[in-house]
Amino acid sequence: MERSYESYARMRPSVLDHLVHFLLPAWCLGCEKPLSRRDPALCLCRACRAKLKRPRRERCPLCGAVASTRPGAWLCAACRLAPPAFDGLHAEWSYEPPFDEVIRGLKYHRLEFLADDLARGMAADLPGLETEHDVVTAVPLHWRRRLERGYNQAQLIAKPLARRLGLPYRRLLIRSASSAPQTTLGARERRSNVEDIFRCRRGVEIQGARVLLIDDVATTGATLDAASRTLKSAGADLITAAVSALTPNRRE
């Protein structure tokens, strides 16, 4: 049978049986080898899942950049000089092969079921956050991009993550202006690209709220910073950013 992304999108690992697996075979997103019924998580085979990497430990705990600070320094130089609006950043994986193919599958090939796998992994690695936060929200897409894609991948991750943490999910933000894709820009351009593009939804009341802000991937953190500034200006007291992956080449 010809390999197609549609076979991924129709696969539901939790209810697969022999017949469905025979009729709708799936291939590993990392190495493109056929997946067995026992290898559905993240649509990666066991060998590729073993290659997944965690973000480096030598990171700034606030922005996630790989810090080159002097021994004993807590924050990176950039955060000491101009800290982001969010109060911490959690990342589950490092955005490098084969995990990058998982995100591409979710964002560009309609493999929406991957969002629940990502949420499951993030929830397992975020103990205690359910008692430290009041609400979960997602970084929004502009309506044109959401219409083109059919969904917001950050929201697909955030909703099951909220359920697993026992927290309410709320749409707090609107992306009020379209912008160039962040993947095409450098660090300085990314910051200016997302400046003043978010606003809170009408009727949102978050005075004193502790918000868990979700996105799929963080590179420079510019988008998370811009969204957090909007939430802080609306009265949010604390914002923790959480992403499925962090790019490995970030420097302060």
PDB file of C-alpha atoms in Angstrom, residues 45-149:
ATOM      1  CA  CYS A  45       9.022   3.357  16.374  1.00  0.00           C
ATOM      2  CA  ARG A  46      10.792   2.304  19.553  1.00  0.00           C
ATOM      3  CA  ALA A  47      14.216   2.953  18.025  1.00  0.00           C
ATOM      4  CA  CYS A  48      13.280   6.507  17.069  1.00  0.00           C
ATOM      5  CA  ARG A  49      11.636   7.196  20.417  1.00  0.00           C
ATOM      6  CA  ALA A  50      14.896   6.134  22.043  1.00  0.00           C
ATOM      7  CA  LYS A  51      16.615   8.924  20.090  1.00  0.00           C
ATOM      8  CA  LEU A  52      14.398  11.656  21.522  1.00  0.00           C
ATOM      9  CA  LYS A  53      16.408  14.134  23.561  1.00  0.00           C
ATOM     10  CA  ARG A  54      15.532  16.297  26.518  1.00  0.00           C
ATOM     11  CA  PRO A  55      16.513  19.978  26.547  1.00  0.00           C
ATOM     12  CA  ARG A  56      20.012  20.557  27.866  1.00  0.00           C
ATOM     13  CA  ARG A  57      20.300  21.054  31.599  1.00  0.00           C
ATOM     14  CA  GLU A  58      22.638  24.027  31.210  1.00  0.00           C
ATOM     15  CA  ARG A  59      19.740  26.341  30.457  1.00  0.00           C
ATOM     16  CA  CYS A  60      18.459  29.588  31.823  1.00  0.00           C
ATOM     17  CA  PRO A  61      15.445  28.579  33.965  1.00  0.00           C
ATOM     18  CA  LEU A  62      13.525  31.641  32.831  1.00  0.00           C
ATOM     19  CA  CYS A  63      13.868  31.776  29.024  1.00  0.00           C
ATOM     20  CA  GLY A  64      15.359  28.359  28.240  1.00  0.00           C
ATOM     21  CA  ALA A  65      18.428  29.645  26.412  1.00  0.00           C
ATOM     22  CA  VAL A  66      21.628  27.642  26.731  1.00  0.00           C
ATOM     23  CA  ALA A  67      23.419  29.860  29.200  1.00  0.00           C
ATOM     24  CA  SER A  68      27.097  30.710  29.112  1.00  0.00           C
ATOM     25  CA  THR A  69      26.980  32.531  32.401  1.00  0.00           C
ATOM     26  CA  ARG A  70      29.695  32.466  34.989  1.00  0.00           C
ATOM     27  CA  PRO A  71      29.415  29.667  37.597  1.00  0.00           C
ATOM     28  CA  GLY A  72      26.791  30.418  40.185  1.00  0.00           C
ATOM     29  CA  ALA A  73      24.789  32.794  37.993  1.00  0.00           C
ATOM     30  CA  TRP A  74      21.106  31.874  37.981  1.00  0.00           C
ATOM     31  CA  LEU A  75      19.777  33.692  34.924  1.00  0.00           C
ATOM     32  CA  CYS A  76      21.365  34.158  31.527  1.00  0.00           C
ATOM     33  CA  ALA A  77      22.772  37.571  30.652  1.00  0.00           C
ATOM     34  CA  ALA A  78      19.817  38.412  28.406  1.00  0.00           C
ATOM     35  CA  CYS A  79      17.262  37.733  31.144  1.00  0.00           C
ATOM     36  CA  ARG A  80      19.241  39.679  33.709  1.00  0.00           C
ATOM     37  CA  LEU A  81      19.225  42.631  31.315  1.00  0.00           C
ATOM     38  CA  ALA A  82      15.666  42.351  29.914  1.00  0.00           C
ATOM     39  CA  PRO A  83      13.629  39.431  31.302  1.00  0.00           C
ATOM     40  CA  PRO A  84      10.648  38.119  29.319  1.00  0.00           C
ATOM     41  CA  ALA A  85       7.114  38.685  30.535  1.00  0.00           C
ATOM     42  CA  PHE A  86       6.587  35.024  31.415  1.00  0.00           C
ATOM     43  CA  ASP A  87       7.869  33.773  34.753  1.00  0.00           C
ATOM     44  CA  GLY A  88       9.279  30.424  33.669  1.00  0.00           C
ATOM     45  CA  LEU A  89       9.566  28.108  30.679  1.00  0.00           C
ATOM     46  CA  HIS A  90       9.070  24.331  30.660  1.00  0.00           C
ATOM     47  CA  ALA A  91       9.934  22.161  27.658  1.00  0.00           C
ATOM     48  CA  GLU A  92       9.513  18.404  27.343  1.00  0.00           C
ATOM     49  CA  TRP A  93      11.741  17.578  24.368  1.00  0.00           C
ATOM     50  CA  SER A  94      14.535  19.069  22.277  1.00  0.00           C
ATOM     51  CA  TYR A  95      13.440  20.134  18.811  1.00  0.00           C
ATOM     52  CA  GLU A  96      15.752  17.967  16.743  1.00  0.00           C
ATOM     53  CA  PRO A  97      15.394  14.730  14.775  1.00  0.00           C
ATOM     54  CA  PRO A  98      13.273  12.717  15.043  1.00  0.00           C
ATOM     55  CA  PHE A  99      11.011  14.950  17.159  1.00  0.00           C
ATOM     56  CA  ASP A 100      10.923  17.675  14.513  1.00  0.00           C
ATOM     57  CA  GLU A 101       9.025  15.279  12.232  1.00  0.00           C
ATOM     58  CA  VAL A 102       6.373  14.818  14.914  1.00  0.00           C
ATOM     59  CA  ILE A 103       5.728  18.562  15.001  1.00  0.00           C
ATOM     60  CA  ARG A 104       5.682  18.764  11.204  1.00  0.00           C
ATOM     61  CA  GLY A 105       3.157  15.970  11.112  1.00  0.00           C
ATOM     62  CA  LEU A 106       0.934  17.773  13.609  1.00  0.00           C
ATOM     63  CA  LYS A 107       1.204  21.224  12.002  1.00  0.00           C
ATOM     64  CA  TYR A 108       1.280  20.506   8.301  1.00  0.00           C
ATOM     65  CA  HIS A 109      -0.097  17.009   7.666  1.00  0.00           C
ATOM     66  CA  ARG A 110      -3.234  17.014   9.826  1.00  0.00           C
ATOM     67  CA  LEU A 111      -1.999  14.385  12.252  1.00  0.00           C
ATOM     68  CA  GLU A 112      -4.120  15.916  14.979  1.00  0.00           C
ATOM     69  CA  PHE A 113      -4.050  12.836  17.199  1.00  0.00           C
ATOM     70  CA  LEU A 114      -0.367  13.579  17.923  1.00  0.00           C
ATOM     71  CA  ALA A 115      -1.440  16.508  20.107  1.00  0.00           C
ATOM     72  CA  ASP A 116      -2.816  14.118  22.741  1.00  0.00           C
ATOM     73  CA  ASP A 117       0.487  12.210  22.798  1.00  0.00           C
ATOM     74  CA  LEU A 118       2.338  15.489  23.304  1.00  0.00           C
ATOM     75  CA  ALA A 119      -0.050  16.554  26.059  1.00  0.00           C
ATOM     76  CA  ARG A 120       0.387  13.209  27.815  1.00  0.00           C
ATOM     77  CA  GLY A 121       4.176  13.575  27.853  1.00  0.00           C
ATOM     78  CA  MET A 122       4.051  17.185  29.016  1.00  0.00           C
ATOM     79  CA  ALA A 123       1.589  16.418  31.827  1.00  0.00           C
ATOM     80  CA  ALA A 124       3.816  13.642  33.126  1.00  0.00           C
ATOM     81  CA  ASP A 125       6.749  16.062  33.282  1.00  0.00           C
ATOM     82  CA  LEU A 126       4.889  18.956  34.908  1.00  0.00           C
ATOM     83  CA  PRO A 127       4.123  17.710  38.424  1.00  0.00           C
ATOM     84  CA  GLY A 128       2.732  20.320  40.759  1.00  0.00           C
ATOM     85  CA  LEU A 129       1.751  22.816  38.081  1.00  0.00           C
ATOM     86  CA  GLU A 130      -1.910  21.993  38.582  1.00  0.00           C
ATOM     87  CA  THR A 131      -1.731  23.454  42.093  1.00  0.00           C
ATOM     88  CA  GLU A 132       0.325  26.471  40.997  1.00  0.00           C
ATOM     89  CA  HIS A 133      -1.995  27.654  38.216  1.00  0.00           C
ATOM     90  CA  ASP A 134      -5.627  28.587  37.784  1.00  0.00           C
ATOM     91  CA  VAL A 135      -6.163  28.279  34.050  1.00  0.00           C
ATOM     92  CA  VAL A 136      -4.595  26.896  30.867  1.00  0.00           C
ATOM     93  CA  THR A 137      -4.602  28.791  27.589  1.00  0.00           C
ATOM     94  CA  ALA A 138      -2.891  28.507  24.209  1.00  0.00           C
ATOM     95  CA  VAL A 139      -1.014  30.913  21.974  1.00  0.00           C
ATOM     96  CA  PRO A 140      -3.592  31.708  19.258  1.00  0.00           C
ATOM     97  CA  LEU A 141      -3.207  31.687  15.489  1.00  0.00           C
ATOM     98  CA  HIS A 142      -4.479  34.507  13.328  1.00  0.00           C
ATOM     99  CA  TRP A 143      -7.882  33.557  11.917  1.00  0.00           C
ATOM    100  CA  ARG A 144      -6.547  33.396   8.346  1.00  0.00           C
ATOM    101  CA  ARG A 145      -3.819  30.916   9.257  1.00  0.00           C
ATOM    102  CA  ARG A 146      -6.207  28.903  11.371  1.00  0.00           C
ATOM    103  CA  LEU A 147      -8.614  28.763   8.443  1.00  0.00           C
ATOM    104  CA  GLU A 148      -5.825  27.549   6.137  1.00  0.00           C
ATOM    105  CA  ARG A 149      -4.619  24.890   8.584  1.00  0.00           C
TER     106      ARG A 149
END
